[in-house]
Amino acid sequence: MASPARVDLDGNPIKAMTICMIGAGGFIGSHLCEKLMAETQHKVLAVDVCSDKIKHLLEPTPSNPNLPWGDRIQFHLFNIKNDSRLEGLIKMSDLTINLAAICTPADYNTRPLETIYSNFIDALPVVKYCSENSKRLIHFSTCEVYGKTVGSFLPKDHPLRQDPAFYVLKEDASPCIFGPTEKQRWSYACAKQLIERLIYGEGAENGLEFTIVRPFNWIGPRMDFIPGVDGPSEGVPRVLACFSNNLLRGEPLKLVDGGESQRTFLYIKDAIEAVLLMIENPARANGHIFNVGNPNNEVTVKQLAEMMSEIYAKVSGEPSLEVPTINVSSKDFYGEGYDDSDKRIPDMTIINKQLGWNPKTSLWDLLESTLTYQHRTYSEAIKRAIAKPIPSS
Ligand code: NAD
Ligand code: UDP
């Protein structure tokens, strides 16, 4: 029996579309490809320099011998810097989603040029080809474009710091506050802000149909890499993978500058629901910038470390460390030029009004499923790596 036709938020049947997804082999891309294959009829032209995280969708595996989605996903292995294939793929598609970026904070102050090229210059042809060929674009920006909160400039015990007007981040009202140029941490945020402004301008002046996504710390399985196992041993991934690596190795978790910064974490599976709504509801998503986060899942980095240690002990059956955390200076951990966002609470009014989306998964639940995955995927490999360190490439 044929399954009932899927409908959009206004009750119209959803037509199958072709999506050019750049950066499809990364963390977010891999989850989005899985969702599109499992639940829709859309076709994906996946572009990336690496396909490891979507290999299970491209090649039959013993547990999935005949891929039920057939050839609805095609992988194109190339770097979007100066590759003539890019325009052809965008022309063949109804929608382009750009996820490609250098987006690990350890790179922002140590590789500022590559960060700016990746997040601004390399995105320019994507915007140009979409605009010239009248193709819709969903571009991935970041919550980091907000930088620091207004409240962070008040004295620590000032009562206004508790007033949401001084910290809640709103797409159409909050300023973007970065540190000085010498603090190269802000190279990423600045490049992302400029490409946002360019896309917004293309919309206003040339009619580009666009949606800009600002993810607020989406986390889950397949995020980044575990140093010395599936990434360089001296590499520094984002906090989920750093802390997972410490837990897997039985080392104390490192709190940068005491772990006082605050973050809100969103489960990748909730986030992907929001992206699918954007894809399938263009009339509601076009022309908008969306915060996508979970304001209910706020913790300090120190609290995150404590929670992850407790949950890891539960899922692995290994006892917690006697000294679960240690403090490190940001200069020692990230090098010269690091700076930090103090607090990131997304205002959810716009996404809620346009797409009716709300996050569902609590921080405890998302960490429990993610750490179960990390333990299952990496614990044996870590034991082998400890016994015989893998040389870094
Ligand atoms: P990721 O690093 O896992 O994925 C990015 C992918 O892009 C990688 O597979 C990489 O190989 C690919 N890529 C980079 N440059 C490329 C190039 N020149 N040509 C072809 N492929 C290239 O990162 P992610 O977490 O999946 O993030 C995706 C996007 O979302 C990024 O734009 C990032 O800035 C944004 N973002 C993510 C988060 C989050 O919470 N994960 C937060 C803020 C912003
Ligand atoms: N952090 C930390 N220890 C680590 C890795 C990161 O204390 O091993 C801190 C980092 O300084 C920042 C927060 O965790 O305050 C989140 O870092 P992440 O790299 O995930 O990205 P961000 O949210 O800053 O973009």
Coordinates of C-alpha atoms and ligand atoms in Angstrom, one line a residue:
M1 CA 0.0 0.0 0.0
A2 CA 1.4 3.4 -1.0
S3 CA 2.3 5.6 2.0
P4 CA 0.1 8.8 2.3
A5 CA 1.5 11.9 0.6
R6 CA 3.5 14.1 3.0
V7 CA 2.1 17.6 3.4
D8 CA 3.7 20.9 4.4
L9 CA 2.6 23.1 7.3
D10 CA -0.1 24.6 5.1
G11 CA -1.5 21.3 4.1
N12 CA 0.0 21.3 0.5
P13 CA 1.5 18.0 -0.8
I14 CA 5.3 18.2 -0.7
K15 CA 7.0 17.6 -4.1
A16 CA 10.2 15.7 -4.3
M17 CA 13.2 18.1 -4.9
T18 CA 16.8 17.9 -5.7
I19 CA 19.1 19.3 -3.0
C20 CA 22.7 20.3 -3.5
M21 CA 24.2 19.8 0.0
I22 CA 27.7 21.2 0.4
G23 CA 29.5 19.9 3.5
A24 CA 27.2 16.9 3.5
G25 CA 30.0 14.7 4.9
G26 CA 30.2 16.6 8.2
F27 CA 28.4 16.3 11.5
I28 CA 25.2 18.1 10.6
G29 CA 25.2 17.0 6.9
S30 CA 25.4 13.3 7.9
H31 CA 22.3 13.6 10.1
L32 CA 20.4 15.6 7.5
C33 CA 21.3 13.1 4.8
E34 CA 20.0 10.3 7.0
K35 CA 16.8 12.1 7.7
L36 CA 16.2 12.9 4.0
M37 CA 16.8 9.4 2.9
A38 CA 14.7 7.7 5.6
E39 CA 11.7 10.0 5.6
T40 CA 11.4 11.9 2.3
Q41 CA 11.6 11.4 -1.4
H42 CA 14.1 14.2 -2.0
K43 CA 17.3 13.6 -3.9
V44 CA 20.7 14.7 -2.5
L45 CA 23.7 15.7 -4.5
A46 CA 26.2 15.6 -1.6
V47 CA 29.5 17.5 -1.9
D48 CA 32.4 17.2 0.5
V49 CA 36.1 16.5 0.7
C50 CA 35.4 13.5 2.9
S51 CA 32.5 10.9 3.0
D52 CA 33.4 8.9 6.1
K53 CA 30.4 10.0 8.1
I54 CA 27.9 9.2 5.3
K55 CA 29.6 6.0 4.0
H56 CA 26.7 3.9 5.4
L57 CA 24.3 5.8 3.2
L58 CA 26.4 5.4 0.0
E59 CA 27.5 1.8 0.2
P60 CA 25.7 -1.4 1.3
T61 CA 26.7 -2.7 4.7
P62 CA 26.1 -6.1 6.2
S63 CA 23.4 -4.6 8.4
N64 CA 21.9 -2.7 5.5
P65 CA 22.6 -4.8 2.4
N66 CA 20.2 -3.1 0.0
L67 CA 20.0 0.6 0.4
P68 CA 16.3 1.3 0.4
W69 CA 16.8 4.8 -1.0
G70 CA 18.7 3.5 -4.1
D71 CA 20.6 6.2 -5.8
R72 CA 18.7 9.2 -4.3
I73 CA 22.0 10.2 -2.7
Q74 CA 25.0 10.8 -4.9
F75 CA 28.4 11.8 -3.6
H76 CA 30.7 14.3 -5.3
L77 CA 34.1 14.4 -3.9
F78 CA 35.6 17.9 -4.4
N79 CA 36.7 21.0 -2.7
I80 CA 34.4 24.0 -3.5
K81 CA 37.4 26.3 -3.7
N82 CA 37.7 26.9 -7.5
D83 CA 35.9 23.8 -8.8
S84 CA 33.9 24.2 -12.0
R85 CA 31.6 21.3 -11.0
L86 CA 29.9 23.4 -8.3
E87 CA 27.8 25.6 -10.6
G88 CA 26.6 22.6 -12.6
L89 CA 25.3 20.9 -9.4
I90 CA 23.6 24.1 -8.2
K91 CA 21.9 24.5 -11.6
M92 CA 20.6 20.9 -11.4
S93 CA 19.1 21.5 -8.0
D94 CA 16.0 23.1 -6.6
L95 CA 17.7 24.1 -3.4
T96 CA 21.3 24.5 -2.2
I97 CA 22.3 24.0 1.5
N98 CA 25.7 25.2 2.4
L99 CA 27.3 23.6 5.5
A100 CA 30.9 23.8 4.4
A101 CA 33.1 25.6 6.9
I102 CA 36.1 25.5 9.2
C103 CA 34.1 25.7 12.5
T104 CA 36.3 24.5 15.4
P105 CA 37.2 27.3 17.7
A106 CA 40.8 26.0 18.1
D107 CA 41.3 27.1 14.5
Y108 CA 39.9 30.6 14.7
N109 CA 42.9 32.1 16.5
T110 CA 45.6 29.8 15.2
R111 CA 44.4 29.6 11.5
P112 CA 42.6 32.9 11.1
L113 CA 43.3 33.2 7.3
E114 CA 41.9 29.7 6.5
T115 CA 39.0 30.4 8.8
I116 CA 38.1 33.6 7.0
Y117 CA 38.7 32.1 3.5
S118 CA 36.5 29.1 4.4
N119 CA 33.7 31.0 6.0
F120 CA 33.5 34.0 3.6
I121 CA 35.6 33.8 0.4
D122 CA 34.8 30.1 -0.4
A123 CA 31.0 30.7 0.2
L124 CA 30.9 33.6 -2.3
P125 CA 30.6 31.4 -5.5
V126 CA 27.8 29.5 -3.8
V127 CA 25.8 32.7 -3.2
K128 CA 26.6 34.0 -6.7
Y129 CA 25.5 30.8 -8.5
C130 CA 22.3 30.6 -6.5
S131 CA 21.5 34.3 -7.1
E132 CA 22.4 34.1 -10.9
N133 CA 20.4 30.9 -11.5
S134 CA 17.5 31.9 -9.3
K135 CA 18.0 29.0 -6.9
R136 CA 17.0 28.9 -3.3
L137 CA 19.8 28.9 -0.7
I138 CA 19.8 27.7 3.0
H139 CA 23.1 29.0 4.4
F140 CA 24.5 27.8 7.7
S141 CA 25.8 30.7 9.8
T142 CA 26.3 30.5 13.6
C143 CA 25.1 31.8 17.0
E144 CA 28.6 33.2 17.3
V145 CA 27.6 36.2 15.2
Y146 CA 26.1 37.6 18.4
G147 CA 29.6 37.5 20.1
K148 CA 29.3 38.6 23.7
T149 CA 26.2 39.7 25.5
V150 CA 25.5 43.3 26.4
G151 CA 25.3 42.2 30.0
S152 CA 28.9 40.9 29.9
F153 CA 30.2 44.5 30.1
L154 CA 28.4 45.1 33.4
P155 CA 30.1 44.4 36.7
K156 CA 29.8 40.7 37.7
D157 CA 27.3 41.3 40.5
H158 CA 25.2 44.0 38.7
P159 CA 21.4 43.2 38.9
L160 CA 20.8 44.0 35.2
R161 CA 22.9 40.9 34.3
Q162 CA 19.9 38.9 35.4
D163 CA 17.6 40.9 33.1
P164 CA 16.8 38.9 29.9
A165 CA 17.0 42.2 27.9
F166 CA 20.8 42.1 28.7
Y167 CA 21.4 38.6 27.5
V168 CA 18.7 36.9 25.3
L169 CA 19.8 36.9 21.7
K170 CA 17.2 38.0 19.1
E171 CA 17.8 37.7 15.4
D172 CA 16.2 41.1 14.5
A173 CA 17.2 43.1 17.5
S174 CA 20.5 42.0 19.3
P175 CA 23.7 43.7 18.3
C176 CA 26.8 41.7 17.3
I177 CA 29.6 42.4 19.8
F178 CA 33.1 41.1 19.0
G179 CA 36.4 41.6 20.7
P180 CA 39.3 43.5 19.1
T181 CA 41.0 42.4 15.9
E182 CA 44.0 41.2 17.9
K183 CA 41.7 38.6 19.5
Q184 CA 41.6 36.4 16.4
R185 CA 38.9 34.2 17.9
W186 CA 36.5 36.5 16.3
S187 CA 37.7 35.9 12.7
Y188 CA 35.1 33.1 12.3
A189 CA 32.2 35.2 13.7
C190 CA 33.2 38.2 11.6
A191 CA 33.4 36.1 8.4
K192 CA 30.1 34.5 9.1
Q193 CA 28.5 37.9 9.7
L194 CA 29.8 39.3 6.5
I195 CA 28.5 36.4 4.4
E196 CA 25.1 36.8 6.2
R197 CA 25.0 40.4 5.2
L198 CA 26.0 39.6 1.6
I199 CA 23.2 36.9 1.4
Y200 CA 20.7 39.4 2.9
G201 CA 21.8 42.0 0.4
E202 CA 21.3 39.5 -2.5
G203 CA 17.8 38.9 -1.2
A204 CA 17.0 42.6 -0.9
E205 CA 18.6 43.8 -4.2
N206 CA 18.5 40.7 -6.5
G207 CA 15.6 38.7 -5.1
L208 CA 17.7 35.7 -3.9
E209 CA 15.4 33.3 -2.0
F210 CA 17.4 32.5 1.2
T211 CA 17.2 31.2 4.7
I212 CA 20.0 31.8 7.2
V213 CA 20.4 29.3 10.1
R214 CA 22.2 30.2 13.3
P215 CA 22.8 26.9 15.2
F216 CA 23.3 27.2 19.0
N217 CA 25.7 24.4 20.0
W218 CA 24.1 21.4 18.3
I219 CA 25.6 18.2 19.6
G220 CA 25.3 14.4 19.2
P221 CA 26.9 11.4 17.7
R222 CA 29.5 11.9 14.9
M223 CA 30.4 15.4 16.1
D224 CA 34.0 16.2 15.2
F225 CA 36.6 13.5 16.0
I226 CA 38.4 11.8 18.8
P227 CA 42.1 12.9 18.7
G228 CA 44.4 10.0 17.9
V229 CA 41.6 7.8 16.8
D230 CA 39.7 9.3 13.8
G231 CA 41.5 12.7 13.8
P232 CA 45.0 14.1 14.5
S233 CA 46.3 13.4 18.0
E234 CA 47.2 17.1 18.5
G235 CA 43.8 18.3 17.1
V236 CA 41.4 20.2 19.3
P237 CA 37.7 19.5 18.5
R238 CA 34.7 21.2 20.0
V239 CA 33.8 20.7 23.7
L240 CA 31.7 17.6 23.3
A241 CA 34.5 15.7 21.6
C242 CA 37.2 17.1 23.9
F243 CA 35.3 16.0 27.0
S244 CA 34.4 12.6 25.4
N245 CA 38.1 12.0 24.6
N246 CA 39.1 12.8 28.2
L247 CA 36.4 10.4 29.6
L248 CA 37.3 7.6 27.2
R249 CA 41.0 8.0 28.2
G250 CA 40.2 8.3 31.9
E251 CA 41.8 11.8 32.1
P252 CA 40.4 14.8 33.9
L253 CA 38.3 17.1 31.8
K254 CA 40.0 20.4 31.1
L255 CA 38.0 23.6 32.0
V256 CA 39.2 26.5 30.0
D257 CA 39.5 29.6 32.3
G258 CA 37.6 27.8 35.0
G259 CA 34.7 26.7 32.7
E260 CA 32.5 29.7 33.7
S261 CA 31.2 30.4 30.2
Q262 CA 27.6 29.4 29.6
R263 CA 26.1 27.5 26.7
T264 CA 22.8 26.0 25.6
F265 CA 23.0 22.6 23.9
L266 CA 20.5 21.3 21.3
Y267 CA 20.3 17.6 20.4
I268 CA 21.2 17.1 16.7
K269 CA 18.0 15.1 16.1
D270 CA 15.8 18.0 17.3
A271 CA 17.8 20.4 15.2
I272 CA 17.4 18.3 12.0
E273 CA 13.6 18.5 12.5
A274 CA 13.9 22.2 12.3
V275 CA 16.0 22.1 9.1
L276 CA 13.6 19.7 7.4
L277 CA 10.7 22.2 8.2
M278 CA 12.8 24.9 6.5
I279 CA 13.5 22.8 3.5
E280 CA 9.8 21.8 3.0
N281 CA 8.2 25.1 3.9
P282 CA 9.9 27.7 1.6
A283 CA 7.1 30.2 1.8
R284 CA 7.5 30.3 5.6
A285 CA 11.3 30.1 5.7
N286 CA 12.5 32.3 2.8
G287 CA 13.9 35.7 3.8
H288 CA 14.3 34.7 7.5
I289 CA 17.2 34.3 9.8
F290 CA 16.5 31.6 12.4
N291 CA 18.1 31.0 15.8
V292 CA 17.9 27.2 16.3
G293 CA 18.7 26.2 19.9
N294 CA 17.3 25.0 23.2
P295 CA 17.1 27.8 25.8
N296 CA 16.1 25.2 28.4
N297 CA 19.4 23.3 28.2
E298 CA 21.7 26.0 29.7
V299 CA 24.7 25.0 31.8
T300 CA 28.2 26.4 32.5
V301 CA 31.0 24.5 30.9
K302 CA 31.9 23.3 34.4
Q303 CA 28.4 21.9 35.0
L304 CA 28.6 20.2 31.5
A305 CA 31.8 18.5 32.6
E306 CA 30.3 17.3 35.8
M307 CA 27.1 16.0 34.1
M308 CA 29.1 14.2 31.4
S309 CA 31.4 12.6 34.0
E310 CA 28.3 11.3 35.9
I311 CA 26.6 10.0 32.7
Y312 CA 29.7 8.4 31.3
A313 CA 30.2 6.5 34.5
K314 CA 26.6 5.2 34.2
V315 CA 26.8 4.2 30.5
S316 CA 30.3 2.7 30.6
G317 CA 30.2 1.1 34.0
E318 CA 33.6 2.6 34.8
P319 CA 34.0 4.5 38.1
S320 CA 34.2 8.3 38.0
L321 CA 37.6 9.9 38.4
E322 CA 38.6 11.1 41.8
V323 CA 39.7 14.4 40.3
P324 CA 37.1 14.8 37.4
T325 CA 38.2 18.3 36.2
I326 CA 41.3 20.5 36.1
N327 CA 41.5 24.2 35.2
V328 CA 43.6 25.3 32.3
S329 CA 44.2 28.8 31.0
S330 CA 42.8 29.7 27.5
K331 CA 46.3 30.7 26.5
D332 CA 47.7 27.3 27.3
F333 CA 44.8 25.5 25.8
Y334 CA 44.1 27.5 22.6
G335 CA 47.1 29.8 22.3
E336 CA 47.3 33.5 21.8
G337 CA 44.3 35.4 20.5
Y338 CA 41.5 33.3 22.1
D339 CA 38.5 35.0 23.6
D340 CA 35.0 33.7 24.5
S341 CA 31.3 34.2 24.3
D342 CA 30.0 34.5 27.8
K343 CA 26.4 33.3 27.4
R344 CA 24.1 32.1 24.6
I345 CA 20.4 32.0 25.2
P346 CA 18.5 32.0 21.9
D347 CA 15.2 33.8 21.5
M348 CA 12.8 31.3 19.8
T349 CA 10.0 33.7 18.8
I350 CA 10.7 33.7 15.0
I351 CA 11.2 30.0 14.4
N352 CA 8.3 29.2 16.6
K353 CA 6.0 31.7 14.7
Q354 CA 7.1 30.7 11.2
L355 CA 7.6 26.9 11.6
G356 CA 6.0 26.0 14.9
W357 CA 9.2 24.3 15.9
N358 CA 10.3 23.6 19.5
P359 CA 13.2 21.6 20.9
K360 CA 12.3 18.4 22.8
T361 CA 15.3 16.6 24.2
S362 CA 16.7 17.5 27.7
L363 CA 20.4 17.9 28.2
W364 CA 20.5 14.8 30.4
D365 CA 18.8 12.6 27.7
L366 CA 20.9 13.9 24.8
L367 CA 24.1 13.4 26.7
E368 CA 23.1 9.9 27.7
S369 CA 22.4 8.8 24.2
T370 CA 25.5 10.6 22.8
L371 CA 27.9 9.2 25.4
T372 CA 26.4 5.7 24.9
Y373 CA 27.3 6.1 21.2
Q374 CA 30.8 7.5 22.0
H375 CA 31.6 4.6 24.4
R376 CA 30.3 2.0 21.9
T377 CA 32.2 3.5 19.0
Y378 CA 35.5 4.5 20.5
S379 CA 36.3 2.6 23.8
E380 CA 38.0 -0.3 22.1
A381 CA 39.9 1.9 19.6
I382 CA 41.1 4.1 22.5
K383 CA 42.4 1.1 24.3
R384 CA 44.4 0.1 21.2
A385 CA 45.6 3.7 20.7
I386 CA 46.8 3.9 24.2
A387 CA 48.6 0.6 23.8
K388 CA 50.1 1.7 20.4
P389 CA 49.8 5.5 19.7
I390 CA 48.7 6.2 16.0
P391 CA 51.3 8.5 14.3
S392 CA 49.6 11.8 13.4
S393 CA 49.6 12.6 9.6
Ligands
NAD1 P1 31.6 19.9 10.2 O1 33.0 20.3 10.2 O2 31.3 18.5 10.8 O3 31.1 19.8 8.7 C1 31.5 20.7 7.7 C2 31.8 19.9 6.5 O4 32.2 20.8 5.4 C3 33.0 18.9 6.6 O5 32.6 17.6 6.3 C4 34.1 19.4 5.7 O6 34.9 18.4 5.1 C5 33.2 20.2 4.6 N1 34.0 21.2 4.0 C6 34.6 22.2 4.5 N2 35.2 23.0 3.6 C7 34.9 22.4 2.4 C8 35.2 22.8 1.0 N3 36.0 23.8 0.8 N4 34.8 22.0 0.1 C9 34.0 20.9 0.3 N5 33.6 20.5 1.6 C10 34.1 21.3 2.6 O7 30.7 21.0 10.9 P2 29.2 21.0 11.3 O8 29.1 21.0 12.8 O9 28.4 19.9 10.6 O10 28.7 22.4 10.9 C11 28.1 22.7 9.6 C12 27.8 24.2 9.5 O11 27.0 24.6 10.6 C13 29.1 25.1 9.5 O12 28.9 26.1 8.5 C14 29.2 25.6 10.9 O13 29.8 26.9 10.9 C15 27.7 25.7 11.2 N6 27.5 25.7 12.7 C16 27.4 24.5 13.4 C17 27.3 24.5 14.7 C18 27.1 23.2 15.5 O14 26.6 23.3 16.6 N7 27.5 22.1 15.0 C19 27.2 25.7 15.4 C20 27.3 26.9 14.8 C21 27.5 26.9 13.4
UDP2 N1 36.0 24.3 26.5 C1 36.6 23.7 27.6 N2 37.3 22.6 27.6 C2 37.5 21.9 26.4 C3 36.9 22.4 25.2 C4 36.2 23.6 25.3 O1 36.4 24.3 28.7 O2 38.2 20.9 26.5 C5 35.1 25.5 26.5 C6 35.4 26.6 25.6 O3 36.4 27.5 26.1 C7 34.1 27.3 25.4 C8 33.1 26.1 25.5 O4 33.8 25.0 26.2 O5 33.9 28.1 26.5 C9 32.5 25.6 24.3 O6 33.5 25.4 23.3 P1 33.3 24.8 21.9 O7 34.6 24.5 21.3 O8 32.3 23.6 21.9 O9 32.7 25.9 21.0 P2 31.9 27.3 21.2 O10 30.7 27.1 21.9 O11 32.9 28.2 22.0 O12 31.7 27.8 19.8

